[in-house]
Amino acid sequence: MSRGWAWGLSTAGVGAFFVILIGLPFWWVLSSAFKAPQEIIARRPTMVPESFTLQHFEKLLSASAYPTYLANSMLVATAATLITLVLALPAAYAFFRMDFPGRERLYRAILIAYAFPTVVVLIPLYGMFAAIGLVDSLVALIIVDVAFALPFSVWMLRSFLATVPKEIEEAAEIDGAGTLTLMVRIMLPLVAPGIASVGIFAFITSWTEYLFASVLIVSDSNRTIPVGFSGIIGQYQVDWGLLLAGSTLAILPVVALFALIGRWFVAGLTEGAVK
Amino acid sequence: MRLMTTAVLAATALTAVTLVARPAAAQPVELMLWHMEQPPHRVARVQELINSFNAAHPDIVVTQEPQNWGEIYAKAPAAIAAGTGPDLLFAIPDFTPILKDIGALTSVADFVAELDAEHDFVDSTVAAYSYDGGVWAVPLYNMAMSLWYRKSVFEEAGIAVPTTWPEWKAAAEALSNDETWGIGLPANRQLYTDQTVYDFMVNNGASELYNEDGTIRFDNPQTVEAYDFYAQMQAMSPPDSTSWTWGEAEACFSSRACAMILQFTVITTYDTQAEGDPEDLGVAPIPHAEGQDESYTIAYPNAVMLLSQDEAKREAAETFIRYLLEPENYGRFLNMEPGLFMPVTADGATAESFWNDPLAQKYRSQIEVMIENAQNGMLFGFTSGRTFPSIAAISAQNILAETLQRIVVDGESPADAVAAGQARMMETIE
């Protein structure tokens, strides 16, 4: 009994340590976004704010194009996530269930996409997009984000599909289900945690993408958060309040997404890990 | 009937001739300006100037697209190659050679000479863009580093403003205590450290990175002494200064955690994030080594490049630049960031539009010192009338800062670090 008590206490202690370790920087960013400028840069950081102001948020939302960047990022990340999911599921199902020549080799080959530093393809891609008139277009960013998220998404989803007992598929086939019906009506609901995991992966990949967004987008009205925000905070002179307010707003959509489907994401991680 | 038909035909022909002969309504010349002044208030000020220019010149329409310094080195060549580049692009000296090398630039020597006759450019700002038989950009504004301190802190400690290195070191030591770092100097592998290191080099007679024949002369006793002294001073800086950029140094100074810093300006930050007392804010030339006659500093003459090959667009671009440099507009342009951007023309330095800004009025004495400091401005690779475009590669890899890190972070001796720096530079420009 006493061992159980000690075990619980030490578990709670370790848990609290990691919560503080991970949570403290986030707390400092969130709380400092509401502090007066002098308190933000004070010699001794204050963990509990001694002042309160909304001036940084007001300035961010009224004097900069931050709302536009936010809307662009939402559009690009949402579209990239949906397209990735729509393409990844049938591809993963094909790699998992269908027999075709070179299936295993092709399955391994798709990860070659990650073998090269992305900067290597930056200039060629710019040339290609320029040739088809997609420079300075959000469509270009969606295409790039999908292209980079898709290979890993296919790998992840195939692992999730492998956790579904074959008997379920066989039963559906006996009942006359075709390939499409099997995939959409049988497999899709069963790998929902995997879909959530891939969705979050694709969304965060797109939400934080900087390199291509910085080069392919020219006009301020088409910038996404990572690029637009880096310009707002300045080079020689940093407006720390603006930086913290922008960071706070930038993490909200990701936090909201995790809050909605985070439970599935965690379940998906563990399920996908074990066949 | 025949007569009527003839009349109708004649009228139709006359109408057709009239329509053909009437000149088509002239389309305004469209200019795209890319600059890297992204903070919202700077974008807004540039837009104000563009709006008033467009209103006064109905035949020209200028639009701006702010870009980021971090990407422009890759983005501009790619955009130019794809035919989607701007007509006007802001530059610093080590950016221009990159575009010149890909054939994107045409000399603006005649245009600069015309502007010089009218406004009188600071010579060093034109020199930084003059090489290979041409002038490749039009100087627009200058930035020069100075030593920033608080007068009250110096007075309290009984310290005079240092002018030489021994005085500077003594001041930093005297001001170091449990609450305050004597000085805030960066040691990051980043441009800010390149700049502050060069401040030490130019104040010890080591301003030249190149011999006359273009070979590297970085490894010399003056450079080694400059690095040695920098490392001694840097030891009195906060431990996180090995990852600093400009903003962290300003925050350190504004919060009173650092007694002195080297910066282009702290005026806006000091005014909005610190006490904002103009009487207490001190700015001085950067101290020099004993044996040197006067203080020098790193200076960045920013400029604008004309990229369009189209004659009408070039003319329109020149009209726009003339407009910006007119004293009644130039001060408004410089004050997109009051206290940071210094005039590059003689009439700009006295322009009412420059000194009318409330912040410029409040910190006038500091700005006057900054302008004076800028007169002794130098930039690595662009000194003594000799310009070596290969400096762009050395600058891009932050080799000056990398050399400092060998001393401060890796513990190498200044002599060994500078020798390694020389080797890196030679390898880079090969």
XYZ file of C-alpha atoms in Angstrom, chain A residues 37-38 41-44 59 63-65 69 122-123 126-127 130 135-136 210-211 213-221 223 227-228 230-242, chain B residues 34 38-42 65-69 71 74-75 78-79 82 84 143 179-180 191 195 246-248 250-251 254-257 263-269 272-274 300 337 340:
90
model
C 6.509 46.720 -22.929
C 8.756 47.596 -19.981
C 12.020 43.199 -21.342
C 12.549 43.609 -17.603
C 15.849 42.343 -16.206
C 14.036 39.768 -14.096
C -1.538 47.092 -32.829
C -1.780 48.298 -37.892
C -0.483 45.209 -39.632
C -1.712 42.706 -42.191
C -1.796 36.343 -42.997
C 13.268 25.620 -54.481
C 14.585 27.334 -57.603
C 9.932 28.526 -58.705
C 10.705 28.288 -62.417
C 6.430 30.912 -62.888
C 3.961 32.425 -58.525
C 2.337 34.592 -55.869
C 8.315 28.911 -44.298
C 10.799 28.340 -47.100
C 5.999 30.506 -48.730
C 8.805 33.048 -48.463
C 9.965 32.637 -52.044
C 6.835 31.686 -53.988
C 4.711 34.457 -52.515
C 5.506 38.010 -53.556
C 2.634 40.182 -52.422
C 1.749 41.012 -48.866
C -1.885 40.113 -49.432
C 1.528 35.923 -47.326
C 6.550 34.728 -43.510
C 4.323 37.721 -42.900
C 8.690 37.508 -39.524
C 8.467 40.795 -41.400
C 6.214 42.460 -38.860
C 8.573 41.999 -35.931
C 11.413 43.849 -37.639
C 15.115 43.287 -38.070
C 17.165 45.915 -36.268
C 14.441 46.812 -33.814
C 12.187 44.143 -32.380
C 8.765 45.003 -31.030
C 8.634 42.274 -28.396
C 4.993 42.872 -27.534
C 3.994 42.462 -31.157
C 10.388 45.755 -53.697
C 8.619 45.301 -43.586
C 7.491 46.607 -40.186
C 3.947 47.961 -40.637
C 4.754 51.603 -39.829
C 7.524 51.657 -42.446
C 5.630 44.774 -52.191
C 7.712 44.569 -49.011
C 10.055 41.597 -48.908
C 12.261 40.026 -46.263
C 16.056 40.358 -46.098
C 14.930 35.502 -48.515
C 17.465 33.807 -53.344
C 14.125 35.278 -54.271
C 14.790 33.613 -59.153
C 12.118 36.219 -59.849
C 11.438 34.002 -64.343
C 8.529 38.324 -62.457
C 22.911 53.415 -41.267
C 22.739 44.063 -11.517
C 24.378 45.201 -14.739
C 25.259 39.610 -39.350
C 29.051 44.323 -37.867
C 20.070 43.321 -32.780
C 16.808 43.071 -30.842
C 18.273 41.273 -27.850
C 18.421 46.668 -27.548
C 16.305 44.872 -24.968
C 16.521 49.275 -22.590
C 16.022 47.136 -19.502
C 19.221 48.587 -17.973
C 20.764 45.117 -17.880
C 23.775 49.594 -32.257
C 22.588 51.508 -35.293
C 19.962 53.167 -33.146
C 18.018 52.515 -29.992
C 15.868 55.614 -30.174
C 12.487 54.055 -30.979
C 12.941 51.178 -28.558
C 8.646 53.168 -26.313
C 10.035 50.368 -24.158
C 12.386 52.171 -21.745
C 25.492 50.558 -44.511
C 11.991 54.743 -38.883
C 17.589 54.736 -37.810
